Short mmCIF file of C-alpha atoms and ligand atoms in Angstrom, two decimals:
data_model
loop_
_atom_site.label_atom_id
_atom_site.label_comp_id
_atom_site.label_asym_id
_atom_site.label_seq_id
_atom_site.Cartn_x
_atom_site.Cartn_y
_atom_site.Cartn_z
CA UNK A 17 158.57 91.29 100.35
CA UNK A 18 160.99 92.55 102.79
CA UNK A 19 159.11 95.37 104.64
CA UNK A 20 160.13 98.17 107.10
CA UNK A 21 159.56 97.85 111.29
CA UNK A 22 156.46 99.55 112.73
CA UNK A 23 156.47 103.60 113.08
CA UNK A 24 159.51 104.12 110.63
CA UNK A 25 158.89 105.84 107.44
CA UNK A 26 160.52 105.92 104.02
CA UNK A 27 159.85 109.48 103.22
CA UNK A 28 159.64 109.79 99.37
CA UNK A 29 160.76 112.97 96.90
CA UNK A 30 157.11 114.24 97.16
CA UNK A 31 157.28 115.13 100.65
CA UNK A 32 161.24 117.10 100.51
CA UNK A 33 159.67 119.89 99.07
CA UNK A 34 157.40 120.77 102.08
CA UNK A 35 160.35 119.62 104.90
CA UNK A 36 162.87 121.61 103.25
CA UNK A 37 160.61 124.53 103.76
CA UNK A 38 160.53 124.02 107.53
CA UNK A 39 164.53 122.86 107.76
CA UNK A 40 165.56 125.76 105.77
CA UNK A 41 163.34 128.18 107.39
CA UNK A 42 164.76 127.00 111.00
CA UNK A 43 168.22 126.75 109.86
CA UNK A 44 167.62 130.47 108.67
CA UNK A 45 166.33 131.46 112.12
CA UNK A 46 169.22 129.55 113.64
CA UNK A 47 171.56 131.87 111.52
CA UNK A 48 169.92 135.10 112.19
CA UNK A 49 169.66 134.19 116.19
CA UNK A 50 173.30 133.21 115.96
CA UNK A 51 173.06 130.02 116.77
CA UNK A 52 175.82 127.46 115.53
CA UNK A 53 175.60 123.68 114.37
CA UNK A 54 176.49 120.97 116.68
CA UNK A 55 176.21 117.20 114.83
CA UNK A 56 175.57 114.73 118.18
CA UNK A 57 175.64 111.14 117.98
CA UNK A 58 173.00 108.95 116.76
CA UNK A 59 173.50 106.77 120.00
CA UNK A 60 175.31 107.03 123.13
CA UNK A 61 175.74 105.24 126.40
CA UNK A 62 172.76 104.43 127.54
CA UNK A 63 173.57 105.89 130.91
CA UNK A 64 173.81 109.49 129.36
CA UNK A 65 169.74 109.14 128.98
CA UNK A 66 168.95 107.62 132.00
CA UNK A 67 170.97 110.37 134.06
CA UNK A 68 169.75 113.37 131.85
CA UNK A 69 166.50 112.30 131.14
CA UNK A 70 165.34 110.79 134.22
CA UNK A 71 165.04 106.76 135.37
CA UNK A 72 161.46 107.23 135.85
CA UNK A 73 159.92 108.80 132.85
CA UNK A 74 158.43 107.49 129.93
CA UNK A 75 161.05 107.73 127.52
CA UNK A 76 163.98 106.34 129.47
CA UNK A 77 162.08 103.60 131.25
CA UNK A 78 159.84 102.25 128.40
CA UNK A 79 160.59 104.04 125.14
CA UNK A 80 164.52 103.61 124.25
CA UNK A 81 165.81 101.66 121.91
CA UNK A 82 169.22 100.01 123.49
CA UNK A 83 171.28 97.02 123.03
CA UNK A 84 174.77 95.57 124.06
CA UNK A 85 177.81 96.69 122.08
CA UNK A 86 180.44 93.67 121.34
CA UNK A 87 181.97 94.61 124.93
CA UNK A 88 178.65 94.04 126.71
CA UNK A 89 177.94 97.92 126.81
CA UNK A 90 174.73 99.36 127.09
CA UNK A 91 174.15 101.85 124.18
CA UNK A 92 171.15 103.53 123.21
CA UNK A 93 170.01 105.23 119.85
CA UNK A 94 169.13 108.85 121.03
CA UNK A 95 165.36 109.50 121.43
CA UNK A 96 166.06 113.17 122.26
CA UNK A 97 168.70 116.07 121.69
CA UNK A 98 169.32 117.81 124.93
CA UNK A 99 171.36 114.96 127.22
CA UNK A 100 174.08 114.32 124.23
CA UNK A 101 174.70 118.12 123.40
CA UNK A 102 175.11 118.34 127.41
CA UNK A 103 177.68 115.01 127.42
CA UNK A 104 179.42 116.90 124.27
CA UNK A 105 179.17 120.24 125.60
CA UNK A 106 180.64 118.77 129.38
CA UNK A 107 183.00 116.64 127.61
CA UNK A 108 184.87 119.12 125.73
CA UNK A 109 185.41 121.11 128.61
CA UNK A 110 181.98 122.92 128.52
CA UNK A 111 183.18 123.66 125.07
CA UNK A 112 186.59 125.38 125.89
CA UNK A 113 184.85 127.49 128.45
CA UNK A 114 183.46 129.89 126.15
CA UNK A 115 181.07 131.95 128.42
CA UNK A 116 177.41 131.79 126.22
CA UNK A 117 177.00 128.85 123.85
CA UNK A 118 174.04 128.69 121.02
CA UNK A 119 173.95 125.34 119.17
CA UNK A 120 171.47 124.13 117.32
CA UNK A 121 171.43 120.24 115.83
CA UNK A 122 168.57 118.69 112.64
CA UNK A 123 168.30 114.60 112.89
CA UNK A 124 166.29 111.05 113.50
CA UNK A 125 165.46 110.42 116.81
CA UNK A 126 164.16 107.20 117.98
CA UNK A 127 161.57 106.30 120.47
CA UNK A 128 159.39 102.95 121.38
CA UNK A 129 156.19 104.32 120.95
CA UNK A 130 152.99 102.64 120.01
CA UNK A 131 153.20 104.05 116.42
CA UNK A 132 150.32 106.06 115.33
CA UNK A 133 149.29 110.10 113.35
CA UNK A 134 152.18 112.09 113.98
CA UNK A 135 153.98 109.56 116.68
CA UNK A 136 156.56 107.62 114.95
CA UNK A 137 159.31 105.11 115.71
CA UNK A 138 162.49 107.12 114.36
CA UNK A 139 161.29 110.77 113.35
CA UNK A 140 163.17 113.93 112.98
CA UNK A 141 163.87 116.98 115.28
CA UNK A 142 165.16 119.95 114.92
CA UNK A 143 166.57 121.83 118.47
CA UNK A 144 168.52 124.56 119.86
CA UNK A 145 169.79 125.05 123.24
CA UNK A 146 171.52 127.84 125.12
CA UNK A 147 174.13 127.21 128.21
CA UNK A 148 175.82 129.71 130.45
CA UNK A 149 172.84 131.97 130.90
CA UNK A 150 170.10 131.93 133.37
CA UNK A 151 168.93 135.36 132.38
CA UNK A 152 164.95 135.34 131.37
CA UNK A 153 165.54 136.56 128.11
CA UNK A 154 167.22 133.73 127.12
CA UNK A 155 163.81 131.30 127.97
CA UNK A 156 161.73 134.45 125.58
CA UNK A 157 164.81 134.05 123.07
CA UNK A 158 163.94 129.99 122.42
CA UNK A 159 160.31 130.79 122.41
CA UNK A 160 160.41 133.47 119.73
CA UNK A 161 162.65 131.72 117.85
CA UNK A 162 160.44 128.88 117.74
CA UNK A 163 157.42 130.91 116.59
CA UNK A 164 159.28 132.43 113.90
CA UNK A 165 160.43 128.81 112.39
CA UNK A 166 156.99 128.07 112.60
CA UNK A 167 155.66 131.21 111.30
CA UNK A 168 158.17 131.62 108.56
CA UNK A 169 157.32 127.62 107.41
CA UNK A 170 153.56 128.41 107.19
CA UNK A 171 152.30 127.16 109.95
CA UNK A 172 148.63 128.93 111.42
CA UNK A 173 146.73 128.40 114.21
CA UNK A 174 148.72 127.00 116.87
CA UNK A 175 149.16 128.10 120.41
CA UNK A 176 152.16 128.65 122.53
CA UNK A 177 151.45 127.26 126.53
CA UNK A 178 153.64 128.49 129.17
CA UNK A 179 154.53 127.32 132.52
CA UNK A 180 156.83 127.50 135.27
CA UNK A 181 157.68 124.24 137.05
CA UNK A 182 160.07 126.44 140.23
CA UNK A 183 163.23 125.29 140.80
CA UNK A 184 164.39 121.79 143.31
CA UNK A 185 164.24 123.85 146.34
CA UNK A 186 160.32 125.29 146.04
CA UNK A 187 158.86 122.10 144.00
CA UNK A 188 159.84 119.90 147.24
CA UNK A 189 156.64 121.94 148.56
CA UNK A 190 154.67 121.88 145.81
CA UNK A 191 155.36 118.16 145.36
CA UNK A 192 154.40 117.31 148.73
CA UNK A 193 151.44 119.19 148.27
CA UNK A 194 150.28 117.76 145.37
CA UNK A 195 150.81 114.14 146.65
CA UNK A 196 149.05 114.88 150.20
CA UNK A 197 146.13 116.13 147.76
CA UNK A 198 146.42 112.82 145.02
CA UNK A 199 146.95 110.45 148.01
CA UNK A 200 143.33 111.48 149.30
CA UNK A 201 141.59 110.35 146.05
CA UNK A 202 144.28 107.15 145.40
CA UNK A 203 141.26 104.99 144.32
CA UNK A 204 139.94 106.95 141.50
CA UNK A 205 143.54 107.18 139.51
CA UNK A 206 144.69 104.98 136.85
CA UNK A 207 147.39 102.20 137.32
CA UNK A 208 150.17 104.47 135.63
CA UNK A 209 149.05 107.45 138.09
CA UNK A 210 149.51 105.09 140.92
CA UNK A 211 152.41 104.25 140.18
CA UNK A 212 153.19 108.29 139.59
CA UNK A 213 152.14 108.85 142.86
CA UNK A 214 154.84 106.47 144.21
CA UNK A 215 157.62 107.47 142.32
CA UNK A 216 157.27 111.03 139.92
CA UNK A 217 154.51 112.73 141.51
CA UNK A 218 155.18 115.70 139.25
CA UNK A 219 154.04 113.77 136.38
CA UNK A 220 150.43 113.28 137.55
CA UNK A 221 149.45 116.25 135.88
CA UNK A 222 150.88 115.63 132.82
CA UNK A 223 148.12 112.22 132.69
CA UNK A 224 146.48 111.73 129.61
CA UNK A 225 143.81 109.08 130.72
CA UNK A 226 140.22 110.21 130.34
CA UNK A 227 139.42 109.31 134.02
CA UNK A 228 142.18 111.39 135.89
CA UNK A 229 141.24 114.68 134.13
CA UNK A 230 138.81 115.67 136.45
CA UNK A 231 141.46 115.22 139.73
CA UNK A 232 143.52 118.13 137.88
CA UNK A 233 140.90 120.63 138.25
CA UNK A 234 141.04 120.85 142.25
CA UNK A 235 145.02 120.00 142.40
CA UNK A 236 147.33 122.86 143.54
CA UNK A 237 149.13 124.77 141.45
CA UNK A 238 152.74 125.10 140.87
CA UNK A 239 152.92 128.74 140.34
CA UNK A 240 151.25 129.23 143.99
CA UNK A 241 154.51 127.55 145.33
CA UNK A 242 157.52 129.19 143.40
CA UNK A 243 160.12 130.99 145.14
CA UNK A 244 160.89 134.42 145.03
CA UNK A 245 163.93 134.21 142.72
CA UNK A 246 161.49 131.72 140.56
CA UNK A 247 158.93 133.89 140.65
CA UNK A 248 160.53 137.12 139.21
CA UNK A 249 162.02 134.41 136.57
CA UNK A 250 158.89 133.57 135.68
CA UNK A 251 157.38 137.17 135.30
CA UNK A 252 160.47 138.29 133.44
CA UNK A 253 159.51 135.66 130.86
CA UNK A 254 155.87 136.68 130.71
CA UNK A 255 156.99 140.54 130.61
CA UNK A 256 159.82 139.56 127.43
CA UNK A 257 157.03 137.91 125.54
CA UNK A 258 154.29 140.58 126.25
CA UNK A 259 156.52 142.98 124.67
CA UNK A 260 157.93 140.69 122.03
CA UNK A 261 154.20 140.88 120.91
CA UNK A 262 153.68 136.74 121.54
CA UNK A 263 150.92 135.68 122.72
CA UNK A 264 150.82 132.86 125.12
CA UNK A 265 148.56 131.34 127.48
CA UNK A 266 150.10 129.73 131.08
CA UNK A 267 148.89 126.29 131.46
CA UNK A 268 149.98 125.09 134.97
CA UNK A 269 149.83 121.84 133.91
CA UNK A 270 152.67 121.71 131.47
CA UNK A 271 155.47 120.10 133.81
CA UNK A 272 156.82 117.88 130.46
CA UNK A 273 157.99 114.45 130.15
CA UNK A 274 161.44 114.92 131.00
CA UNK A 275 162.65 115.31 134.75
CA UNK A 276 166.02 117.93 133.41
CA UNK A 277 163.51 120.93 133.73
CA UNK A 278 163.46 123.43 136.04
CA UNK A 279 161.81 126.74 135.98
CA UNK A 280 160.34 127.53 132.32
CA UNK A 281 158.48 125.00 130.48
CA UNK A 282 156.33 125.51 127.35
CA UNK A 283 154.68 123.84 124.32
CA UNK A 284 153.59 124.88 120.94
CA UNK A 285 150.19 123.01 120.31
CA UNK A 286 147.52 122.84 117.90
CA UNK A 287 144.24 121.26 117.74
CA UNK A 288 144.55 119.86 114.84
CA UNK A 289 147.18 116.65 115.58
CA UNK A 290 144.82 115.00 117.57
CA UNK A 291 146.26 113.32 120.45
CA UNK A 292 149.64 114.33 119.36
CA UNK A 293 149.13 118.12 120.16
CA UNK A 294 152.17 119.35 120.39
CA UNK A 295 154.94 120.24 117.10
CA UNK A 296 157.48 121.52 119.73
CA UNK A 297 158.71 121.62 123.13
CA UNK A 298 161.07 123.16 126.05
CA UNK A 299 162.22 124.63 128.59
CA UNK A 300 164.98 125.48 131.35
CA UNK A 301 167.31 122.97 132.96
CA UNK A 302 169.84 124.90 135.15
CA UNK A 303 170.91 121.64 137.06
CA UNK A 304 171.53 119.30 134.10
CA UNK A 305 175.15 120.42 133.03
CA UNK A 306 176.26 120.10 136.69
CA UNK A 307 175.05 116.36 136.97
CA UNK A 308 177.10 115.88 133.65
CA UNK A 309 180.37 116.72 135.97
CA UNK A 310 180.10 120.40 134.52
CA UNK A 311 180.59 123.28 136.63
CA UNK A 312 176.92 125.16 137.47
CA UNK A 313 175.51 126.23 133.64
CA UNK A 314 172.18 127.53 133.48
CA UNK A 315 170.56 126.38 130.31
CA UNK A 316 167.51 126.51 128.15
CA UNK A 317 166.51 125.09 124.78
CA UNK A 318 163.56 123.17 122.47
CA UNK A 319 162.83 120.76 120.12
CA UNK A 320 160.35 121.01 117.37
CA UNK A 321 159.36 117.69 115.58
CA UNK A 322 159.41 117.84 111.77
CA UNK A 323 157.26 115.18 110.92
CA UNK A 324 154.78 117.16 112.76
CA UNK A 325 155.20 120.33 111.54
CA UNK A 326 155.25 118.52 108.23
CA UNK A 327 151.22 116.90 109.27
CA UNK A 328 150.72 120.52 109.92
CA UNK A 329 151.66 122.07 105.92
CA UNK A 330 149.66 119.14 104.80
CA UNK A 331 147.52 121.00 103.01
CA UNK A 332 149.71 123.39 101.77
CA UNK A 333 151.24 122.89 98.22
CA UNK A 334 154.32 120.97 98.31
CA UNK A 335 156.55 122.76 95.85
CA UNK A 336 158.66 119.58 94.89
CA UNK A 337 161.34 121.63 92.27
CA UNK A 338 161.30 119.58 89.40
CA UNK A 339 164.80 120.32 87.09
CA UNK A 340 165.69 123.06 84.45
CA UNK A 341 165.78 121.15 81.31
CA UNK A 342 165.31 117.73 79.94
CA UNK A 343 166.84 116.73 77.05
CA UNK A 344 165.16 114.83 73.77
CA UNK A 345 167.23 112.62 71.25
CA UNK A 346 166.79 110.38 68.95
CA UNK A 347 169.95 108.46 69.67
CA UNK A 348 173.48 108.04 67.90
CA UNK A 349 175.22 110.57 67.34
CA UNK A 350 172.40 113.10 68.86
CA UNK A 351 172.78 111.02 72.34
CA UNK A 352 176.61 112.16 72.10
CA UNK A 353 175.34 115.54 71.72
CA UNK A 354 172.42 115.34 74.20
CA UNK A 355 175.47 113.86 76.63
CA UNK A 356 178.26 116.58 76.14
CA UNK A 357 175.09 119.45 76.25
CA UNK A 358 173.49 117.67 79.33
CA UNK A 359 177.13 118.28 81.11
CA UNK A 360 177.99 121.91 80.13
CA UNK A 361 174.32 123.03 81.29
CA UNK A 362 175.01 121.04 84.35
CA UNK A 363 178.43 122.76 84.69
CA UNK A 364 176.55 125.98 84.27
CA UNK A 365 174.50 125.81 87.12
CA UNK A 366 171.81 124.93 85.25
CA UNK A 367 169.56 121.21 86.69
CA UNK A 368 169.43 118.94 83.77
CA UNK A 369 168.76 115.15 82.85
CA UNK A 370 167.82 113.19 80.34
CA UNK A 371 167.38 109.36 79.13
CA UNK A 372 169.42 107.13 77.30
CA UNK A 373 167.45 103.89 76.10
CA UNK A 374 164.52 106.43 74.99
CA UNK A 375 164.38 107.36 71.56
CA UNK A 376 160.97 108.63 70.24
CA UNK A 377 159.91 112.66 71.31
CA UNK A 378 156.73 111.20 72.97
CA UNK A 379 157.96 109.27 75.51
CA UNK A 380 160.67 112.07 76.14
CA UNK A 381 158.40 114.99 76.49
CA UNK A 382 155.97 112.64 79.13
CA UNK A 383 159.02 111.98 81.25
CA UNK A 384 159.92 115.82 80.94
CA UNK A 385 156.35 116.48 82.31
CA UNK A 386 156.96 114.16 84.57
CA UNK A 387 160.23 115.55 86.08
CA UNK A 388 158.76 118.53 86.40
CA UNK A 389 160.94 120.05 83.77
CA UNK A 390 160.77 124.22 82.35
CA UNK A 391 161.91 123.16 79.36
CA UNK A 392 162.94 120.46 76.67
CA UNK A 393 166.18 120.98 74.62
CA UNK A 394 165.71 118.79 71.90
CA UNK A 395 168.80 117.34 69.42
CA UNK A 396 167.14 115.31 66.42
CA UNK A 397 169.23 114.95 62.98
CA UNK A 398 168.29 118.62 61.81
CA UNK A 399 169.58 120.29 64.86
CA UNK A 400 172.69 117.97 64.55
CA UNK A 401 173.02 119.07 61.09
CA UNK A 402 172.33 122.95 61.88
CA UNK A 403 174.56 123.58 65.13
CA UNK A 404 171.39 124.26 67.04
CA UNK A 405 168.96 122.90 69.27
CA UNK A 406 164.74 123.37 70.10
CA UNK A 407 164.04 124.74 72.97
CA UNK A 408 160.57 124.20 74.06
CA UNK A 409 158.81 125.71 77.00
CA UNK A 410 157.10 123.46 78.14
CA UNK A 411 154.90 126.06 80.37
CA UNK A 412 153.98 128.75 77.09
CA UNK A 413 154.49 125.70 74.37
CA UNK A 414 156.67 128.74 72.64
CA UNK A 415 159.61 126.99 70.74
CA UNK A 416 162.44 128.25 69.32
CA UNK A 417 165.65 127.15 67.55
CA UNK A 418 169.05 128.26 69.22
CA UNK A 419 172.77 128.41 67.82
CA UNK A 420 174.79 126.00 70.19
CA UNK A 421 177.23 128.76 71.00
CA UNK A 422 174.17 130.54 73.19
CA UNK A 423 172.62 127.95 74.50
CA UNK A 424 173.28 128.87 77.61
CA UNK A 425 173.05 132.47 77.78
CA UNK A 426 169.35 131.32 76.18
CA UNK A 427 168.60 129.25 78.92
CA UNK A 428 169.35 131.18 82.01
CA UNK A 429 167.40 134.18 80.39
CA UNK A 430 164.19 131.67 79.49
CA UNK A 431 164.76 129.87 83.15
CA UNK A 432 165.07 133.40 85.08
CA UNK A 433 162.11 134.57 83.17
P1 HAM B 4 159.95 116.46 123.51
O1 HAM B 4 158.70 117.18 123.92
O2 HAM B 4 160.12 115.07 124.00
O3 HAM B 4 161.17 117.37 123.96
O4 HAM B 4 160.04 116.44 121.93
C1 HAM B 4 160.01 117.64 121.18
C2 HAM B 4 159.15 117.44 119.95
O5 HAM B 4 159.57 116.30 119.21
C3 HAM B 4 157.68 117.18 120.24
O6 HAM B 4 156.97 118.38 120.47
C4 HAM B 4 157.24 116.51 118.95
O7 HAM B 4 156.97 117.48 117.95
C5 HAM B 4 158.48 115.72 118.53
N1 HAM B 4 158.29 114.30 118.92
C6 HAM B 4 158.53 113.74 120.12
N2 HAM B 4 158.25 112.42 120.10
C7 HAM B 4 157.84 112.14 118.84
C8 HAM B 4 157.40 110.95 118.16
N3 HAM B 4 157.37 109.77 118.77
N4 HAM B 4 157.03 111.03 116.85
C9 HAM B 4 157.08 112.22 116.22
N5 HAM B 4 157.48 113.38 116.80
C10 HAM B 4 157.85 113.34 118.09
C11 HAM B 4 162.49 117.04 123.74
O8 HAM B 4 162.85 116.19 122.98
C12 HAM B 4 163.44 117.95 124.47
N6 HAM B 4 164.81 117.50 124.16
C13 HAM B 4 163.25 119.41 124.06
C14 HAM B 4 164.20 120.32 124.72
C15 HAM B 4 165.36 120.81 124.20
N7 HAM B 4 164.10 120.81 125.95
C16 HAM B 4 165.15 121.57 126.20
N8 HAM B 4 165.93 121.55 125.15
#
C-alpha cells in the first residue's frame, strides 16, 4: 500500500463541514474589514525566505522544504505567507503605488517539523496583512479582526498575548542587555540556547525547554528598553484594544519565531492544544518591504492556522450538508426518468444524486440516509405510468405523490420548510 509522508493529511468530507465554518467566517471578516484576495505562490526562491524570514531561525534554517529546479535553482515550498505577499507586493511596484493595501491569502503551507497534535508537515493558513501604514490602529485592526474570525467560527476560551519587541534602534540595548544577563548563567542553558546566545539572542526567550524557564523569570524586559516613538506605539495599541472592548494580557516574552518583526507582536493561545498553544500569530514589520528593494512601508499582519482552529471546534458538531434529494428507481425506463429529473432539479438549484446499478428501494433509501439526503423522489412503474413521483421526507416519513409539472415548485417549498 502506497502511503502518504509523515505530518501530511488527507482531510476527508467529514471534516469540510467544520473548516468551511472557519474559512467562510474569515473570508467574511476579510470582506467586511475590506480586505482583498491575493493568491501567492506555493514556492518561491528560496532566497525570498531566508531574507524575509531570517537565516537564523527555526523555520528557514531547519524547517523548509527546498530543492534544485532543472537550472540548479534553489526553490522552496512556502512555509509561511508574509515574505511572498512582500516579493509580490515589491515586485509589482508595491502594487502600483496604491497608498494603503489590505490583502488577505487561504492555502497549504509547508514546514519540516517533527509531526505531532496540531503540528503538521503541509497545513493550512489563513492571513492578512496591511502595508503603507504604521499608524497603531492598524496593529488593533489585525487583532480584532482575528478575534472576530475566531469568535464568529465558535471558538471559546482562548487568550490574546501582546507584546512589543521596539524597533532596530532600542532592541540593540535591550539585546545587549539580555545577553550580558544570559552570558552570566551560560552553563545552565540548553545546547539550542547556546547557540541563541551566539547568534539570535532575541530568541532565548522564546525557549521551550523545561530547564531554561526558570532563567526567563530574572531576564530584562523588552518593554523597559523601548524608545519613545515605540513606546507611544505600543500604548496606542493597548489604548485601541481597551476601547475596542478586547481583552489582552502583555506577555514580554512573545518576541516570535520570525526575525521580520518589529514593534507589535501577539498570539492567540489556548490551553487546550497542548504544546501547540497557539491558533494564530503576528505582528509589525516596518523594515521588511524595504529589504525587498521597496521604498520604506510600514506593515502589519497575522496568520491563523486552520488545522488548529479546526482541533479547537472538535467538539463542536460538524454540520457536513448532506444533498437535497436522492432519487429511487427501479431501472429502465424509470432510470431515464430518474436521469432527465435528477438534471432539471440540479438545474434548479436544487443538490441531487442518485445511483445507477441500484435497483431495489432498500438499498436506495440506506444510501439516501447515508448522503445525508431531505428527501427521496422516487420513480417506480406507477409513477411512470401516472406522470408523478413520491416524495418522501425522509426527516417526518410524510409522503406524498406529486404531478411532474410541480415537482419543483414542491421541492423548494418542502426543502425551505
Ligand atoms: P506563525 O506563528 O509561524 O506566523 O504561524 C501562524 C499560525 O500558523 C500559527 O499560530 C499556527 O496556528 C499555524 N502553524 C504554524 N506552523 C504550523 C504547523 N507546523 N502545523 C500546523 N499549524 C501551524 C506566520 O506564519 C506569520 N507569517 C504570521 C504573520 C503574518 N505575521 C505577520 N503577518
Amino acid at each position: 500500500m502506497l502511503t502518504k509522508p509523515p505530518g501530511i493529511e488527507d482531510i476527508f468530507p467529514d471534516r469540510i463541514g467544520r473548516r468551511d465554518l472557519i474559512v467562510d467566517a474569515a473570508r467574511e471578516m476579510f470582506r467586511l474589514y475590506n480586505f482583498r484576495e491575493i493568491v501567492i505562490p506555493v514556492m518561491e526562491f528560496t532566497e525570498v525566505f531566508v531574507r524575509g524570514l531570517g537565516d537564523e531561525t527555526d523555520i528557514v534554517s531547519k524547517e523548509m522544504f527546498t530543492f534544485e529546479d532543472r537550472g540548479g535553482r534553489s526553490l522552496a515550498l512556502r512555509p509561511e505567507g508574509t515574505a511572498s505577499v512582500v516579493r509580490a507586493y515589491v515586485e509589482n511596484g508595491e502594487y502600483n503605488r496604491l497608498a494603503t493595501c489590505k490583502f488577505f491569502y487561504i492555502g497549504p503551507m509547508f514546514r519540516a517539523e517533527r509531526p505531532q497534535k496540531g503540528r503538521l508537515r503541509q497545513f493550512n493558513q489563513f492571513g492578512a496583512e496591511v502595508f503603507g501604514s504604521g499608524d497603531p490602529y492598524h496593529d488593533y485592526e489585525a487583532m480584532a479582526l482575528m478575534d472576530e474570525i475566531a469568535k464568529k467560527s465558535g471558538m471559546e476560551d482562548y487568550r490574546l498575548l501582546l507584546n512589543s519587541i521596539g524597533c532596530p534602534a532600542c532592541r540593540v540595548n535591550f539585546v545587549k542587555e539580555l545577553t550580558r544577563y544570559y552570558a552570566g548563567r551560560k552553563d545552565l542553558l540548553c545546547r539550542d540556547c547556546a547557540t541563541r546566545l551566539e547568534r539570535n539572542p532575541l530568541r532565548l526567550l522564546d525557549c521551550k525547554q523545561d530547564s531554561c524557564q526558570p532563567l526567563k523569570k530574572d531576564a530584562p524586559r523588552i518593554t523597559s528598553f523601548l524608545c519613545a516613538a515605540c513606546a507611544a506605539h505600543h500604548a496606542a495599541v493597548k489604548g485601541y484594544l481597551a476601547d475596542g472592548g478586547i481583552a489582552f494580557t502583555e506577555d514580554h516574552l512573545l518576541v516570535r519565531g520570525l526575525d521580520y518583526y518589529t514593534r507589535t507582536t501577539f498570539e492567540f493561545v489556548t490551553a487546550r492544544l497542548g504544546g501547540q498553544n497557539a491558533f494564530a500569530a503576528g505582528g509589525r514589520y516596518d523594515n521588511l518591504v524595504e529589504q525587498f528593494g521597496g521604498r520604506p512601508t510600514p506593515a502589519v499582519g497575522f496568520a491563523a492556522g486552520i488545522e488548529r482552529m479546526e482541533l479547537l471546534l472538535e467538539e463542536k458538531p460538524s454540520l457536513s450538508p448532506g444533498i437535497d434529494l436522492f432519487i429511487a428507481h427501479t431501472g429502465g425506463d424509470t432510470l431515464a426518468r430518474a436521469v432527465a429529473v435528477c438534471g432539471l432539479l440540479r438545474g434548479n438549484g436544487l443538490s441531487a444524486d442518485l445511483d445507477p446499478a441500484s435497483k431495489g428501494f432498500k438499498a436506495q433509501f440506506k444510501k439516501a440516509d447515508r448522503e445525508g439526503a431531505s428527501l427521496v423522489l422516487v420513480v417506480g412503474e406507477n409513477e411512470l405510468a401516472a406522470g408523478t413521483y413520491t416524495v418522501k421526507d425522509l426527516k417526518s416519513g410524510e409522503q406524498e405523490a406529486v404531478p411532474a409539472g410541480s415537482i419543483i415548485e414542491y421541492c423548494t417549498s418542502k426543502l425551505k420548510r
